[in-house]
Coordinates of C-alpha atoms and ligand atoms in Angstrom, one line a residue:
M28 CA 19.4 42.1 20.5
F29 CA 17.6 43.8 17.3
D30 CA 19.6 45.5 14.8
V31 CA 18.4 48.5 15.1
L32 CA 17.1 50.8 17.8
V33 CA 15.9 54.3 17.5
V34 CA 15.4 57.2 20.1
G35 CA 12.5 58.7 20.0
A36 CA 9.4 58.5 18.2
G37 CA 8.9 62.0 16.6
P38 CA 7.6 62.5 13.0
V39 CA 11.5 61.4 12.2
G40 CA 12.1 58.3 13.5
L41 CA 8.8 56.5 13.2
Y42 CA 10.0 57.4 9.3
L43 CA 12.8 55.7 9.9
G44 CA 11.6 52.7 12.0
A45 CA 9.2 52.1 8.9
L46 CA 11.6 52.7 6.7
L47 CA 14.4 50.2 8.3
L48 CA 11.4 47.3 9.1
Q49 CA 10.0 47.5 5.2
E50 CA 14.3 46.3 4.7
G51 CA 12.7 43.4 7.2
L52 CA 15.1 44.8 9.8
S53 CA 14.0 43.8 13.7
V54 CA 13.5 47.5 15.0
R55 CA 12.1 49.5 18.3
I56 CA 11.9 52.4 18.7
L57 CA 12.2 53.8 22.2
E58 CA 10.0 56.6 23.2
Q59 CA 10.1 58.5 26.6
R60 CA 6.4 59.9 26.5
S61 CA 3.5 57.0 27.4
E62 CA 1.1 58.9 24.2
A63 CA 1.5 61.3 21.6
S64 CA 2.2 64.4 22.2
P65 CA -0.7 66.5 21.1
H66 CA 1.5 69.6 20.0
S67 CA 0.8 71.3 16.8
R68 CA 4.0 72.7 15.8
A69 CA 4.8 71.7 12.1
I70 CA 2.2 72.0 10.0
G71 CA 4.5 72.3 6.2
I72 CA 5.3 69.4 4.6
H73 CA 7.4 69.8 1.4
P74 CA 7.5 67.6 -2.1
P75 CA 10.5 66.2 -1.4
A76 CA 9.6 65.5 1.5
L77 CA 6.4 64.1 -0.2
A78 CA 8.4 62.0 -2.5
A79 CA 10.2 60.3 0.1
L80 CA 6.8 59.6 2.6
D81 CA 5.7 58.1 -0.5
L82 CA 8.9 55.4 0.2
A83 CA 7.2 54.5 3.2
G84 CA 3.9 54.1 1.7
V85 CA 2.5 57.0 3.8
A86 CA 2.3 59.9 0.8
T87 CA -1.1 59.5 0.0
A88 CA -2.8 59.2 3.0
M89 CA -2.0 62.1 4.6
A90 CA -2.1 64.1 1.0
A91 CA -6.2 62.8 1.1
E92 CA -6.2 64.2 4.6
G93 CA -4.3 67.3 3.6
V94 CA -4.8 70.9 2.4
H95 CA -3.0 71.4 -0.5
I96 CA -0.9 74.9 -1.1
R97 CA -0.6 74.8 -4.7
D98 CA 0.2 79.2 -4.1
G99 CA 1.4 81.7 -1.9
V100 CA 1.1 85.3 -2.2
A101 CA 2.9 88.5 -0.6
R102 CA 1.0 91.1 0.2
S103 CA 1.7 94.0 2.2
G104 CA -1.2 97.5 2.7
G105 CA -3.8 95.6 1.3
R106 CA -1.8 95.5 -2.0
E107 CA -0.2 92.5 -3.3
V108 CA 3.4 92.3 -3.8
A109 CA 4.3 88.7 -5.3
R110 CA 2.3 85.6 -6.4
L111 CA 4.0 82.6 -7.1
S112 CA 2.6 78.6 -7.8
F113 CA 4.5 75.7 -6.2
E114 CA 2.8 73.3 -8.9
Q115 CA 5.6 73.6 -11.3
A116 CA 8.3 72.8 -7.9
N117 CA 8.0 69.2 -8.4
P118 CA 5.3 67.8 -11.2
A119 CA 4.4 64.1 -8.6
W120 CA 3.5 66.7 -6.1
P121 CA 2.5 70.5 -7.4
F122 CA 1.9 71.3 -4.0
V123 CA 2.6 71.6 -0.2
L124 CA 0.8 69.8 1.8
A125 CA -0.5 71.4 5.1
L126 CA -1.5 68.8 7.7
K127 CA -0.5 69.3 11.7
Q128 CA 2.3 67.7 13.5
A129 CA 0.0 64.8 15.5
R130 CA -1.7 63.7 12.6
T131 CA 1.3 63.5 10.4
E132 CA 3.1 61.8 13.6
A133 CA -0.5 59.4 14.0
I134 CA -0.4 58.3 10.0
L135 CA 2.8 57.4 10.5
E136 CA 2.8 55.6 14.1
A137 CA 0.1 53.1 12.5
R138 CA 2.5 52.7 9.7
V139 CA 5.0 51.3 12.0
L140 CA 2.9 49.5 13.8
E141 CA 1.4 47.4 10.5
L142 CA 4.9 46.3 10.2
D143 CA 5.3 45.8 13.5
P144 CA 3.2 45.7 16.2
D145 CA 5.1 45.7 18.8
A146 CA 7.9 48.3 17.0
V147 CA 7.1 51.1 19.3
V148 CA 7.8 51.0 23.5
R149 CA 6.5 53.6 25.0
G150 CA 6.9 54.8 29.0
F151 CA 10.7 54.4 27.9
C152 CA 13.3 57.5 28.7
V153 CA 16.7 56.5 27.6
T154 CA 20.0 57.5 29.8
S155 CA 22.6 55.4 29.3
L156 CA 24.4 54.2 25.9
N157 CA 27.5 51.2 25.8
D158 CA 28.6 51.2 22.5
G159 CA 30.8 47.9 22.7
G160 CA 32.5 47.8 19.2
T161 CA 30.3 44.6 17.7
S162 CA 26.6 46.2 19.3
V163 CA 25.2 49.1 21.4
T164 CA 23.6 49.0 24.4
L165 CA 20.8 51.1 25.9
S166 CA 20.1 51.5 29.5
G167 CA 16.9 53.2 30.4
T168 CA 13.7 53.6 33.0
H169 CA 10.6 52.5 32.0
G170 CA 7.0 52.9 32.7
G171 CA 6.1 54.8 35.8
G172 CA 7.6 51.8 38.2
G173 CA 10.7 53.3 36.6
Q174 CA 12.3 50.3 36.5
N175 CA 15.4 50.0 34.7
V176 CA 15.9 48.4 31.2
H177 CA 18.2 47.4 29.0
F178 CA 18.1 47.4 24.7
Q179 CA 20.6 45.6 22.8
G180 CA 21.0 46.8 19.1
R181 CA 23.8 46.6 16.5
L182 CA 23.5 49.7 15.0
V183 CA 21.8 53.0 17.3
V184 CA 19.1 56.4 15.9
G185 CA 19.3 59.2 17.7
A186 CA 15.5 61.1 17.1
D187 CA 15.4 62.5 20.2
G188 CA 15.0 65.8 19.3
A189 CA 16.6 68.8 20.1
R190 CA 17.9 68.3 23.3
S191 CA 19.0 65.0 22.4
T192 CA 20.5 62.7 25.7
V193 CA 22.0 60.5 22.8
R194 CA 23.8 63.2 21.0
R195 CA 24.3 64.4 25.2
L196 CA 25.3 61.3 26.1
L197 CA 28.0 60.8 23.3
G198 CA 29.8 63.7 24.2
I199 CA 28.5 65.4 20.0
P200 CA 28.8 69.3 20.6
T201 CA 27.1 71.7 18.7
A202 CA 27.0 75.5 17.8
G203 CA 24.5 78.0 16.9
R204 CA 22.8 80.8 17.7
D205 CA 19.3 82.3 19.3
H206 CA 17.9 84.7 17.0
P207 CA 16.1 88.2 18.0
D208 CA 13.0 87.1 16.9
R209 CA 9.4 86.4 18.4
Y210 CA 6.3 84.8 17.5
L211 CA 3.0 84.7 18.7
M212 CA 1.1 81.5 16.8
G213 CA -3.2 80.5 16.9
D214 CA -5.3 78.6 14.4
F215 CA -8.5 80.3 14.1
P216 CA -12.1 79.6 11.6
D217 CA -10.9 80.6 8.2
T218 CA -14.1 83.0 7.5
G219 CA -11.4 84.4 4.5
S220 CA -11.4 84.5 1.2
D221 CA -7.9 83.1 0.5
G222 CA -9.0 79.3 -0.3
S223 CA -5.9 77.0 -0.1
A224 CA -3.2 79.6 -0.2
A225 CA -0.5 80.9 1.7
V226 CA -0.3 84.2 3.1
L227 CA 2.4 86.1 3.6
H228 CA 1.9 90.1 4.6
L229 CA 4.5 92.2 5.2
E230 CA 3.8 95.5 7.4
P231 CA 6.3 97.8 9.5
G232 CA 5.2 95.6 12.3
G233 CA 6.4 93.0 11.3
I234 CA 5.2 90.4 9.4
V235 CA 1.6 88.0 9.8
E236 CA 1.8 84.8 8.1
S237 CA -1.5 82.4 7.1
F238 CA -1.5 78.9 6.3
P239 CA -4.4 77.0 5.7
L240 CA -5.2 73.1 7.2
P241 CA -7.3 71.1 7.1
G242 CA -11.4 71.3 8.9
R243 CA -11.6 74.9 7.5
L244 CA -8.9 76.5 9.9
R245 CA -6.5 79.2 9.7
R246 CA -2.7 78.7 11.0
W247 CA -1.5 82.7 11.9
V248 CA 2.3 83.1 12.8
V249 CA 3.2 86.8 13.9
H250 CA 6.3 88.7 14.4
T251 CA 6.3 90.2 18.3
D252 CA 8.9 92.4 19.2
E253 CA 8.7 90.2 22.1
L254 CA 7.8 86.7 23.3
L255 CA 4.5 87.1 24.8
Q256 CA 3.9 84.2 27.2
G257 CA 0.4 85.5 28.2
A258 CA -1.1 86.3 26.0
T259 CA -4.6 86.0 25.3
A260 CA -6.6 84.6 21.9
E261 CA -7.8 88.0 21.8
D262 CA -4.5 89.7 21.6
L263 CA -4.1 88.1 18.6
A264 CA -6.7 89.1 17.1
G265 CA -6.2 92.3 17.7
L266 CA -2.2 92.2 16.6
I267 CA -3.5 90.4 13.0
L268 CA -6.1 93.1 12.8
A269 CA -4.8 95.8 13.4
R270 CA -1.9 94.7 11.2
T271 CA -3.6 93.3 8.4
G272 CA -7.5 94.3 8.8
A273 CA -8.3 90.8 9.1
A274 CA -11.1 89.4 11.5
V275 CA -10.9 86.4 13.3
A276 CA -13.0 85.0 15.4
A277 CA -10.9 85.1 19.2
E278 CA -13.6 83.2 20.9
D279 CA -13.1 79.8 18.7
N280 CA -9.1 80.2 18.8
S281 CA -7.7 76.7 18.3
M282 CA -4.4 77.0 19.5
L283 CA -2.1 79.4 21.2
S284 CA 1.7 79.0 21.2
A285 CA 4.3 81.7 21.4
F286 CA 7.8 81.1 20.7
G287 CA 11.6 81.9 20.2
V288 CA 13.5 80.5 17.3
R289 CA 17.3 79.6 17.8
T290 CA 19.6 77.8 15.2
R291 CA 21.9 74.5 15.9
M292 CA 23.8 72.3 14.4
A293 CA 25.7 69.1 15.7
R294 CA 29.1 68.7 15.0
A295 CA 29.2 65.5 13.8
M296 CA 25.9 63.0 12.8
V297 CA 27.9 59.7 13.3
R298 CA 30.1 57.8 15.7
G299 CA 30.7 54.4 16.5
R300 CA 27.4 52.2 15.6
V301 CA 25.7 55.5 16.3
A302 CA 23.8 58.0 13.9
L303 CA 22.1 61.0 14.5
V304 CA 18.7 62.6 12.9
G305 CA 17.2 65.5 13.3
D306 CA 16.3 67.8 15.3
A307 CA 19.3 65.6 16.6
V308 CA 21.1 67.3 13.9
H309 CA 20.2 70.4 13.2
E310 CA 17.4 72.4 14.9
I311 CA 15.7 75.4 12.2
S312 CA 13.6 78.1 12.8
P313 CA 10.2 76.9 11.5
I314 CA 9.8 80.2 10.2
G315 CA 9.7 78.2 6.3
G316 CA 8.2 75.0 7.4
Q317 CA 12.3 73.2 6.9
G318 CA 12.9 71.3 9.9
M319 CA 10.3 68.2 9.8
N320 CA 11.5 67.6 6.2
L321 CA 14.8 67.8 6.7
G322 CA 14.8 65.2 9.2
W323 CA 13.1 62.8 6.9
L324 CA 15.3 63.4 4.3
D325 CA 18.4 62.5 6.6
A326 CA 16.8 59.7 7.6
A327 CA 15.8 58.6 3.7
E328 CA 19.3 58.8 2.9
L329 CA 20.7 57.0 6.1
A330 CA 17.8 53.4 6.0
P331 CA 19.4 51.7 3.5
I332 CA 23.2 52.6 4.5
M333 CA 22.5 50.9 8.1
A334 CA 20.7 48.2 5.8
A335 CA 24.2 47.3 3.8
A336 CA 26.3 48.3 7.0
L337 CA 24.3 45.4 8.7
Q338 CA 24.8 43.2 5.6
G339 CA 28.6 43.4 5.7
N340 CA 29.7 46.1 3.6
P341 CA 31.4 48.6 3.5
T342 CA 29.7 51.0 4.4
G343 CA 32.1 53.9 5.7
A344 CA 33.2 55.6 3.0
V345 CA 29.2 56.2 2.0
L346 CA 28.6 57.1 5.5
R347 CA 30.7 60.3 5.4
A348 CA 29.9 61.3 2.0
F349 CA 25.9 61.0 3.9
E350 CA 27.1 63.2 6.4
R351 CA 28.6 65.3 4.7
T352 CA 25.6 66.2 2.5
R353 CA 23.5 66.5 4.9
M354 CA 24.9 68.5 7.0
Q355 CA 25.4 71.3 3.9
A356 CA 21.4 70.9 3.1
A357 CA 21.3 71.6 7.0
R358 CA 23.0 75.1 6.5
A359 CA 21.4 75.8 3.9
A360 CA 18.0 75.3 5.3
A361 CA 19.1 77.3 7.7
R362 CA 20.6 79.7 5.4
Q363 CA 17.0 80.1 3.9
A364 CA 15.1 80.3 7.1
W365 CA 17.3 83.1 8.3
L366 CA 16.7 84.9 4.8
N367 CA 12.4 84.1 6.0
M368 CA 13.2 85.8 9.0
A369 CA 15.0 88.9 7.7
L370 CA 11.8 89.5 5.4
G371 CA 9.2 89.5 7.8
R372 CA 11.3 91.6 10.5
P373 CA 9.2 95.5 11.5
A374 CA 10.6 97.7 8.4
P375 CA 9.4 101.7 8.4
A376 CA 6.6 101.5 5.5
S377 CA 9.3 104.0 2.8
Y378 CA 12.0 101.4 3.2
L379 CA 9.3 98.8 2.1
D380 CA 8.1 100.1 -0.6
V381 CA 10.8 100.8 -2.2
R382 CA 11.7 96.4 -1.7
H383 CA 8.3 95.6 -2.2
A384 CA 8.7 97.6 -6.0
G385 CA 11.7 96.1 -6.8
V386 CA 10.6 92.9 -6.0
G387 CA 7.1 93.2 -7.8
V388 CA 9.3 94.2 -10.8
A389 CA 12.0 90.8 -9.9
F390 CA 8.5 88.2 -10.1
R391 CA 6.9 90.3 -13.4
L392 CA 10.4 87.2 -14.3
A393 CA 9.1 83.7 -14.7
P394 CA 12.7 82.9 -13.9
V395 CA 12.9 85.0 -10.8
R396 CA 9.4 83.1 -9.7
E397 CA 10.5 79.6 -10.5
L398 CA 13.6 80.1 -8.4
V399 CA 12.2 81.8 -5.1
A400 CA 9.0 79.2 -5.5
R401 CA 11.3 75.7 -5.8
R402 CA 13.7 77.6 -2.8
F403 CA 9.6 77.9 -0.8
T404 CA 9.6 74.0 -1.5
M405 CA 12.5 72.7 -0.4
M406 CA 13.3 72.0 -4.1
H407 CA 17.1 73.3 -3.5
Ligands
FAD14 C1 6.3 76.4 15.6 C2 6.9 75.2 15.4 C3 6.4 75.2 13.8 C4 7.2 74.1 13.3 N1 6.5 74.2 11.8 C5 6.8 73.4 10.9 C6 7.3 72.4 9.1 O1 5.7 73.7 9.3 N2 7.5 71.9 8.4 C7 8.5 71.0 8.9 O2 9.2 70.5 8.5 N3 8.8 71.9 10.5 C8 8.9 71.9 11.4 N4 9.2 73.1 12.6 C9 10.0 71.4 13.7 C10 9.5 70.4 13.8 O3 8.7 70.2 14.7 C11 10.5 69.5 13.9 O4 11.6 69.7 13.2 C12 10.2 68.1 13.8 O5 9.7 67.8 15.6 C13 11.8 67.0 14.1 O6 11.5 65.9 14.2 P1 12.5 65.0 14.9 O7 11.5 63.8 15.1 O8 14.3 65.3 14.6 O9 12.6 65.6 16.9 P2 10.9 65.6 18.2 O10 9.7 65.8 17.3 O11 11.6 67.1 19.3 O12 10.5 63.6 18.7 C14 11.7 63.6 19.4 C15 11.1 62.2 20.5 O13 11.7 61.9 21.2 C16 11.2 61.5 22.1 N5 12.8 61.9 23.2 C17 13.6 62.3 23.8 N6 14.7 62.2 24.2 C18 14.5 60.6 24.7 C19 15.2 60.1 25.4 N7 15.7 60.3 26.3 N8 14.1 58.6 25.4 C20 13.3 58.3 24.9 N9 12.6 59.5 23.9 C21 12.9 61.0 24.0 C22 10.5 62.6 22.7 O14 9.8 62.6 23.0 C23 10.3 63.0 21.3 O15 8.7 62.8 21.0 C24 8.3 73.8 13.6 C25 8.5 74.5 15.1 C26 7.8 74.9 15.4 C27 8.4 74.9 17.2

């Protein structure tokens, strides 16, 4: 019998596990993968999430390894449309941190294992859940042999991602929609002169975004008309060159991925002795890079409530407030992601000229720049 069972050793499950272990609770994080995923998804860590990661003692290590993005620049047709500084958004963390998700997860897992070397159980796929009222039993298959194993916890958290099994087993429905936008992204050596700035190229053919990464790399994300699943690094380099004039070395590409986007929200975050956090609750378009950050902020609020509940304190009202405020935060993030996507869709050059002239005028006002910088850094 453990105090808390967390399903999923993604960034959110690992972070929550670290916070709960720090509270002195007994925790097992059950993960279906036998090894950590090498795939590169999230790279952007925003100031509120850095403050939350600091609670688990990992923000300094991440900040030492990642690139500090202090400026965002919007360009169109080779001209600068707007420039934002992220330095004022949060004086304690005056930047957006760029770090590949695999490294973020490795730092979080190392912290968890420092607190309890046995806390992460890999190769365990949860397939059934039984909430008995005073404890919850999770069953599933473990290891290559597929033997059936049971874990019992006083509380359970599903941090098992967008296709959450825990959410399905609880019978919690989701609502949302698929967006028309498609993207092709890839990492290339950074040979340009943008330093550590994030750059948005707002072009008639669709947006091209680029973000610095550790190791003098840059991640390029290009809006495409359709899902270019079979695209090559040469195809991506060609799109970048045609729209922005920037030349990237296709032969040195180190990651290539085509993806579509959708928004999905669960109808509830808490059912009996089980809660959901992260993508299991809210799948947000990655344009704007908020999904992982949102999940960490769920976990930072949930951990002390769980610790209080395990000490026998009444937590019904706090849990309802938690669910309400975190769902509001997810909806706000989804609206911001929708706006980010809309701004990056293909549009006639004449329309973009007018729009960007208006943006240029508005951005001369310091309060406008501050408001937009706060929105882009999740400082709502
Ligand atoms: C291209 C792209 C770019 C992105 N960029 C950003 C960004 O810059 N910033 C940002 O904040 N977000 C970004 N995101 C979103 C971010 O990747 C997700 O929000 C984040 O990974 C969610 O973390 P999670 O821990 O909730 O879920 P996941 O990362 O999906 O982890 C869930 C874990 O649960 C495990 N699991 C699932 N089912 C079971 C089961 N039955 N039993 C045991 N284990 C199970 C899985 O194997 C997995 O390890 C991006 C996403 C994409 C696709």
